[in-house]
Coordinates of C-alpha atoms in Angstrom, one line a residue:
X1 CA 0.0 0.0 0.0
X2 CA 0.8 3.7 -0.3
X3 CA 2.8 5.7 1.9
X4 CA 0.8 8.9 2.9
X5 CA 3.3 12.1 3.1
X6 CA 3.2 15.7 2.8
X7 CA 2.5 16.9 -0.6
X8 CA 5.5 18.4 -2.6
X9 CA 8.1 16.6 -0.7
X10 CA 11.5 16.7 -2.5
X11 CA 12.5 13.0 -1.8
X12 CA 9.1 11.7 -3.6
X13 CA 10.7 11.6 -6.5
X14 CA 13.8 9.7 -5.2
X15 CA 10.8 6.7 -3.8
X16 CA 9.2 7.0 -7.2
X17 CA 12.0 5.9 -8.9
X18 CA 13.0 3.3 -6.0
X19 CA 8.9 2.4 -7.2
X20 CA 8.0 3.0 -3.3
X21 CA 4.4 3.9 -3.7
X22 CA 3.5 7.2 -2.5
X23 CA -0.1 9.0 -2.2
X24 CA -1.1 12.4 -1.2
X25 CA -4.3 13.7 1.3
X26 CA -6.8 14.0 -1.5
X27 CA -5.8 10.0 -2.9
X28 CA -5.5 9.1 0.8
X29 CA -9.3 10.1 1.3
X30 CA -11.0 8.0 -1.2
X31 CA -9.5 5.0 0.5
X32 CA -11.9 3.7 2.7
X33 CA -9.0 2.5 5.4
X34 CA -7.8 3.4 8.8
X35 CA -3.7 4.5 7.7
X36 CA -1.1 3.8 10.8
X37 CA -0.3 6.8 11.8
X38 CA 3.5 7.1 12.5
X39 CA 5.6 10.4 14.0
X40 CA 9.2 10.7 12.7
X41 CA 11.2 13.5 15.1
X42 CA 14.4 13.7 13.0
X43 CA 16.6 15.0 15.0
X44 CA 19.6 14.4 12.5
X45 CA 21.2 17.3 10.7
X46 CA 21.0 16.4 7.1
X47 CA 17.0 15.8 7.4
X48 CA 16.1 15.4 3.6
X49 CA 18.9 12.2 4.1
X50 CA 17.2 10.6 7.4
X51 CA 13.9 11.3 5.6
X52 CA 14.4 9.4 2.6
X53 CA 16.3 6.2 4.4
X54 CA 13.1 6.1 7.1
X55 CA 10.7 6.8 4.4
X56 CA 11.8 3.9 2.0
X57 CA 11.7 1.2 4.7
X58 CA 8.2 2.9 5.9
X59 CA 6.6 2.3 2.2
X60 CA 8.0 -1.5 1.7
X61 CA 4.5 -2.7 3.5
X62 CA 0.9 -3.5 2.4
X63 CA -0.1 -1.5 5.2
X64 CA -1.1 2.4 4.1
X65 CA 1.1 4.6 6.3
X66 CA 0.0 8.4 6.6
X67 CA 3.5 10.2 8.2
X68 CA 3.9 13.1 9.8
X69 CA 7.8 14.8 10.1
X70 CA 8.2 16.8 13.4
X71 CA 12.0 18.5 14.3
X72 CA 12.3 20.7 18.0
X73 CA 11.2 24.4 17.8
X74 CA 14.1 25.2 20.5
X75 CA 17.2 24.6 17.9
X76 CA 17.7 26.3 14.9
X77 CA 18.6 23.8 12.6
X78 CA 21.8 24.9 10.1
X79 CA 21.6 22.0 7.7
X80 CA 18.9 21.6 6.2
X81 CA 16.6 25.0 5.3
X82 CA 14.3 26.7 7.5
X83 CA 11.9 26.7 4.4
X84 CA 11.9 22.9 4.2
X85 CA 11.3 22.5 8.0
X86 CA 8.1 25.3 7.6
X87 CA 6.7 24.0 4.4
X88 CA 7.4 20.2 5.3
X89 CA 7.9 19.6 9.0
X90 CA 5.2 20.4 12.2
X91 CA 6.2 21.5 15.8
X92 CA 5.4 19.9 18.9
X93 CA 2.9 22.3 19.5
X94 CA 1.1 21.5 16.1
X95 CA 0.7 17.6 16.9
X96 CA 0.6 18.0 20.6
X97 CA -2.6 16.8 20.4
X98 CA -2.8 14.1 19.0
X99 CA -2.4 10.5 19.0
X100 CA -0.1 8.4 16.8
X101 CA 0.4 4.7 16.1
X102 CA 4.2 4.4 16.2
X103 CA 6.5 7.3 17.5
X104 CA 10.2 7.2 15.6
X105 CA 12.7 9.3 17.1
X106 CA 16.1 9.5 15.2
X107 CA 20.0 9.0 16.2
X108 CA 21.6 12.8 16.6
X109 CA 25.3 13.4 16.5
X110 CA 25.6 14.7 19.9
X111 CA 26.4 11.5 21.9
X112 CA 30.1 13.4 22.9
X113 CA 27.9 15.6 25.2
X114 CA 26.1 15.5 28.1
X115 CA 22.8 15.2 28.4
X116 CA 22.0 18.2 30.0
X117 CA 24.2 19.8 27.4
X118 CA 21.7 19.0 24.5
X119 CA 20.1 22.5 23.6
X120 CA 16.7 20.6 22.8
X121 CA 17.0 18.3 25.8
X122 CA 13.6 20.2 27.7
X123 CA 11.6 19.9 24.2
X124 CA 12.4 16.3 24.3
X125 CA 11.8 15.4 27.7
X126 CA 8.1 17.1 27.0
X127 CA 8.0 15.2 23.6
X128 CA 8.7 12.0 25.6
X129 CA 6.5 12.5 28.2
X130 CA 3.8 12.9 25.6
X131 CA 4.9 9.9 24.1
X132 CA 4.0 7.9 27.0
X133 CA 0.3 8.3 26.7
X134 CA -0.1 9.6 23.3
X135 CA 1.9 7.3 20.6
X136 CA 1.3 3.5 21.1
X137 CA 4.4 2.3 19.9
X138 CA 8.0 3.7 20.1
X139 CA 11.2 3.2 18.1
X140 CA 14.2 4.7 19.1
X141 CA 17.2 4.9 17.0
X142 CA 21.5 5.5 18.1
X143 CA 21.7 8.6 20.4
X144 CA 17.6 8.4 20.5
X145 CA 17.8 5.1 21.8
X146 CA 20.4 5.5 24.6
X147 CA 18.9 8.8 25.7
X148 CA 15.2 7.3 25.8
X149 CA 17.1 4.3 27.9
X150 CA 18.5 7.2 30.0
X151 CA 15.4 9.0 30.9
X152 CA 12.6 6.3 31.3
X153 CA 14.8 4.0 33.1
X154 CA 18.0 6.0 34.3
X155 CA 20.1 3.5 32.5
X156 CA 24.1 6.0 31.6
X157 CA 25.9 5.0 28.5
X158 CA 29.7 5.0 28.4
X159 CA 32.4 6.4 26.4
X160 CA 34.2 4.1 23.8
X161 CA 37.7 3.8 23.9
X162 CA 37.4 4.2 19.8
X163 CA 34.5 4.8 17.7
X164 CA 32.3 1.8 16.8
X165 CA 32.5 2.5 13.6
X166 CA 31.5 -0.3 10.3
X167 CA 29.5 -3.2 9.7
X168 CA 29.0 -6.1 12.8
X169 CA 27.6 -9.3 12.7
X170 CA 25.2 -9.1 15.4
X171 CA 24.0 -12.9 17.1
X172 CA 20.0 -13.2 17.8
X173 CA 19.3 -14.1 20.7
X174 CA 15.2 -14.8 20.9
X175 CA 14.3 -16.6 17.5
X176 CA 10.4 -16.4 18.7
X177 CA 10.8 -12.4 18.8
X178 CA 8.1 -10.9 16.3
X179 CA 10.2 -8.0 15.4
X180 CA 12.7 -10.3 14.1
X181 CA 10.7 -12.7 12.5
X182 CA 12.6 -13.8 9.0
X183 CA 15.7 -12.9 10.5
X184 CA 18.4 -15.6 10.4
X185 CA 20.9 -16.2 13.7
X186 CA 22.8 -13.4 12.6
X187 CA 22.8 -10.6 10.7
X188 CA 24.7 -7.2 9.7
X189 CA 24.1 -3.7 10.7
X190 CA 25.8 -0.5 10.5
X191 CA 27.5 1.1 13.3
X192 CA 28.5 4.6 13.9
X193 CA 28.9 5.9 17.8
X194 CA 31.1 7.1 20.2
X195 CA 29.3 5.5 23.2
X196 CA 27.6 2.6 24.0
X197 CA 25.3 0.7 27.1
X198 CA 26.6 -2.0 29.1
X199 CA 24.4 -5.9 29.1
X200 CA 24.1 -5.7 33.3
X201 CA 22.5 -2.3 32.8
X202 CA 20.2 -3.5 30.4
X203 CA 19.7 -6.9 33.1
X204 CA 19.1 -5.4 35.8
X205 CA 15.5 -3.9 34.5
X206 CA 12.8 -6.3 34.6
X207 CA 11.2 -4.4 31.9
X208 CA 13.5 -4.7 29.5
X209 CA 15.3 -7.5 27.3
X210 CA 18.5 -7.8 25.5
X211 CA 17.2 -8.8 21.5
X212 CA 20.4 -9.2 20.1
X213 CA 24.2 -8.7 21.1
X214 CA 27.4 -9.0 19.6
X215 CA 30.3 -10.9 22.2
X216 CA 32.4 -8.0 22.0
X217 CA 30.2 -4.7 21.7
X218 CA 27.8 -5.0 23.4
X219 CA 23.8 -5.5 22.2
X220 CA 22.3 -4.2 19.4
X221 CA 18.4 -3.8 19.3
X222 CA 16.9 -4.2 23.5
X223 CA 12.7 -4.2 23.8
X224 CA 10.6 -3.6 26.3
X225 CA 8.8 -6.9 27.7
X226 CA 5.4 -5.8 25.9
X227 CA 7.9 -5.1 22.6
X228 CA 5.9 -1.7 22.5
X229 CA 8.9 0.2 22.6
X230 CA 12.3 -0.5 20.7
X231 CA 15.6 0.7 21.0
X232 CA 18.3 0.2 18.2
X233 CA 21.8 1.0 18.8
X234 CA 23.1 0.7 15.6
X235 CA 21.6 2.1 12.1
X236 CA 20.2 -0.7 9.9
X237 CA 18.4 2.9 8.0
X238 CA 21.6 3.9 6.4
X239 CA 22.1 3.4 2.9
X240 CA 25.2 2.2 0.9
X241 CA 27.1 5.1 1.1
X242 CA 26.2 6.6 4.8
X243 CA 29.6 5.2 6.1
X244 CA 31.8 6.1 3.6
X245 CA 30.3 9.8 3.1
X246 CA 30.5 10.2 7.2
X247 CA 34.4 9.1 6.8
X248 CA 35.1 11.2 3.6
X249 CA 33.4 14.1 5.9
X250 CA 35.9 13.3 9.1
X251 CA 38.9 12.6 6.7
X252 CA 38.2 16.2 5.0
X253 CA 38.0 18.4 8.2
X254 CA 41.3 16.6 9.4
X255 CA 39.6 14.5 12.1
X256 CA 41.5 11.1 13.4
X257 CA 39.0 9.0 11.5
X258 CA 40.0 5.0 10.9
X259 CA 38.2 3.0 8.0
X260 CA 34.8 1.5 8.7
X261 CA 35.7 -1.9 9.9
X262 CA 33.7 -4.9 8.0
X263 CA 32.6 -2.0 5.3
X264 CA 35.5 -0.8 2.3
X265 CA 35.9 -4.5 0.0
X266 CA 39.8 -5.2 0.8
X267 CA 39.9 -1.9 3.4
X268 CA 39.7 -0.1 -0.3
X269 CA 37.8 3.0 0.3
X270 CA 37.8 3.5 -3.4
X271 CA 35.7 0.5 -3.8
X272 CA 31.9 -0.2 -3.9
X273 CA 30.7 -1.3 0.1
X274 CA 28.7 -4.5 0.1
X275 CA 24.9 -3.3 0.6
X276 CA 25.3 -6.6 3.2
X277 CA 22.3 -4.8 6.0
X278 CA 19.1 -3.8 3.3
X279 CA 17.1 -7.2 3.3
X280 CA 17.0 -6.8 7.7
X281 CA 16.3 -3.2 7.9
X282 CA 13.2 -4.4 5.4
X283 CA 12.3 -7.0 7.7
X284 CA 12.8 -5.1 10.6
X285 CA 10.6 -2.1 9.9
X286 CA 8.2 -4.4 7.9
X287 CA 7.6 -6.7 11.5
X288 CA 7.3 -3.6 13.5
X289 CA 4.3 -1.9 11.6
X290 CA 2.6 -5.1 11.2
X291 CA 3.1 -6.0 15.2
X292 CA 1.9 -2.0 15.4
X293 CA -1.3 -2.9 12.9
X294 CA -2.3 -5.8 14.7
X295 CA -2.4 -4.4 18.3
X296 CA -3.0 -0.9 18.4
X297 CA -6.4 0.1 18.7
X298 CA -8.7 0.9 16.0
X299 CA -9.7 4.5 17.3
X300 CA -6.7 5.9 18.3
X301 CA -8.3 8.1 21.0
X302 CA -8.4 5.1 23.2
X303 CA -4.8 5.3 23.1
X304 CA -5.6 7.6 25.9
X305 CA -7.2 5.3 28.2
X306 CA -3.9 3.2 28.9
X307 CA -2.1 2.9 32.1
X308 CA 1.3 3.5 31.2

């Protein structure tokens, strides 16, 4: 099914031609169906890039999907234009109040400070305290994740002694999760973080469970016990290229910055990387909406009623 988005969006084109099926509101009404209504708060700087990569995995479904793209009011963003954010994006206080299926909230590269540090970090505690009564389902992504994990369950990350930076073969651990359902016992997935969360932190909450791990870094994707919310350490979003344009970017400015590990064929950065991640993130995103579809109520204003 369709993918319901704002109307003009530059990267429509871009899922045209990668034939991802997109609709606009006029379309959207003449379809007699209830959409899943997902939030994206992209917190990235390049948004047109996190967009697209979210987007494209959003569309792959037989689901219809109606999206709505939210940044924070509090910081000016300098990549991406303020016309693009006005024309395409809402505020908090434009969705405030409503209710959403699924909630994403995107990685942001400011994992080196702390938390209090963050010059949005007020507008996301309010957005996440919204969250808990107002989306049904939450996915948090890198930085997203580990902050979420920080203020709903006081859970600290720690600093790497290098950056996790490459491709990782990640071991499942629960073969009867839904959200992994397809997967095989292991699979790839980008990394690209300066910090990370130790296992016994993760433990020593009841309400949480360790999906997937690697045996040296550390897990990967940790869900609540209800799988309603997700957090994902690593990036299975990125595309082909994310890596190698992030290390052209560090190399350029004169930053110590060592190859992606697992990524370059032959540690040759002038090579083609393996696109070794693209059928899981499918999979991934694909079991996440259709675990969404099939619990979340029909009228979403019941979403209300919960005890969370």
């Amino acid at each position: 099914m369709p993918i319901k988005i704002v109307e003009g969006l530059p990267i429509c084109k871009e899922l045209k031609r990668e034939q991802i099926v997109t609709m606009d509101e006029s379309t959207a009404r003449t379809q007699d169906i209830r959409p899943l209504k997902i939030l994206i708060l992209n917190l990235m700087p390049k948004k047109e890039t996190t967009e697209l990569q979210l987007l494209r995995l959003l569309g792959n479904t037989p689901l219809q999907i109606e999206v709505d793209l939210m940044y924070t009011a509090t910081y000016e963003a300098s990549n991406t234009p303020i016309s693009h954010l006005n024309q395409y994006y809402k505020t908090f206080d434009e969705i405030k109040d409503q209710q959403y299926d699924g909630l994403i909230i995107t990685g942001a590269p400011v994992e080196q400070f702390e938390y209090n540090e963050v010059n949005y970090i007020d507008e996301l505690k309010t957005i996440l305290d919204w969250s808990q009564k107002n989306a049904f389902s939450r996915l948090f992504i890198c930085w997203g994740a580990q902050y979420a994990l920080n203020y709903f369950y006081g859970i600290d990350n720690y600093k790497l002694e290098q950056k996790l930076f490459g491709i990782y073969e990640y071991d499942v651990l629960e073969a009867d999760q839904p959200l992994l359902r397809g997967f095989n016992d292991t699979y790839q997935v980008p990394q690209s973080r300066h910090t990370s969360i130790s296992i016994e932190t993760i433990q020593a909450q009841k309400d949480l469970r360790i999906t997937t791990k690697h045996p040296e870094f550390g897990p990967d994707i940790i869900t609540t016990t209800d799988n309603l919310d997700i957090f994902l350490l690593g990036h299975l979003e990125y595309d082909r290229e994310t890596l190698h344009q992030e290390y052209q970017r560090d190399k350029e400015a004169g930053s110590k910055i060592a190859l992606p590990e697992n990524y370059y064929p032959g540690d040759d950065d002038s090579k083609t990387p393996k696109f070794t991640w693209k059928s899981n993130a499918f999979l991934l995103y694909n079991n996440w909406l259709n675990e969404v579809y099939q619990h979340t109520y029909y009228n979403l204003k019941d979403i209300l009623k919960e005890d969370k």
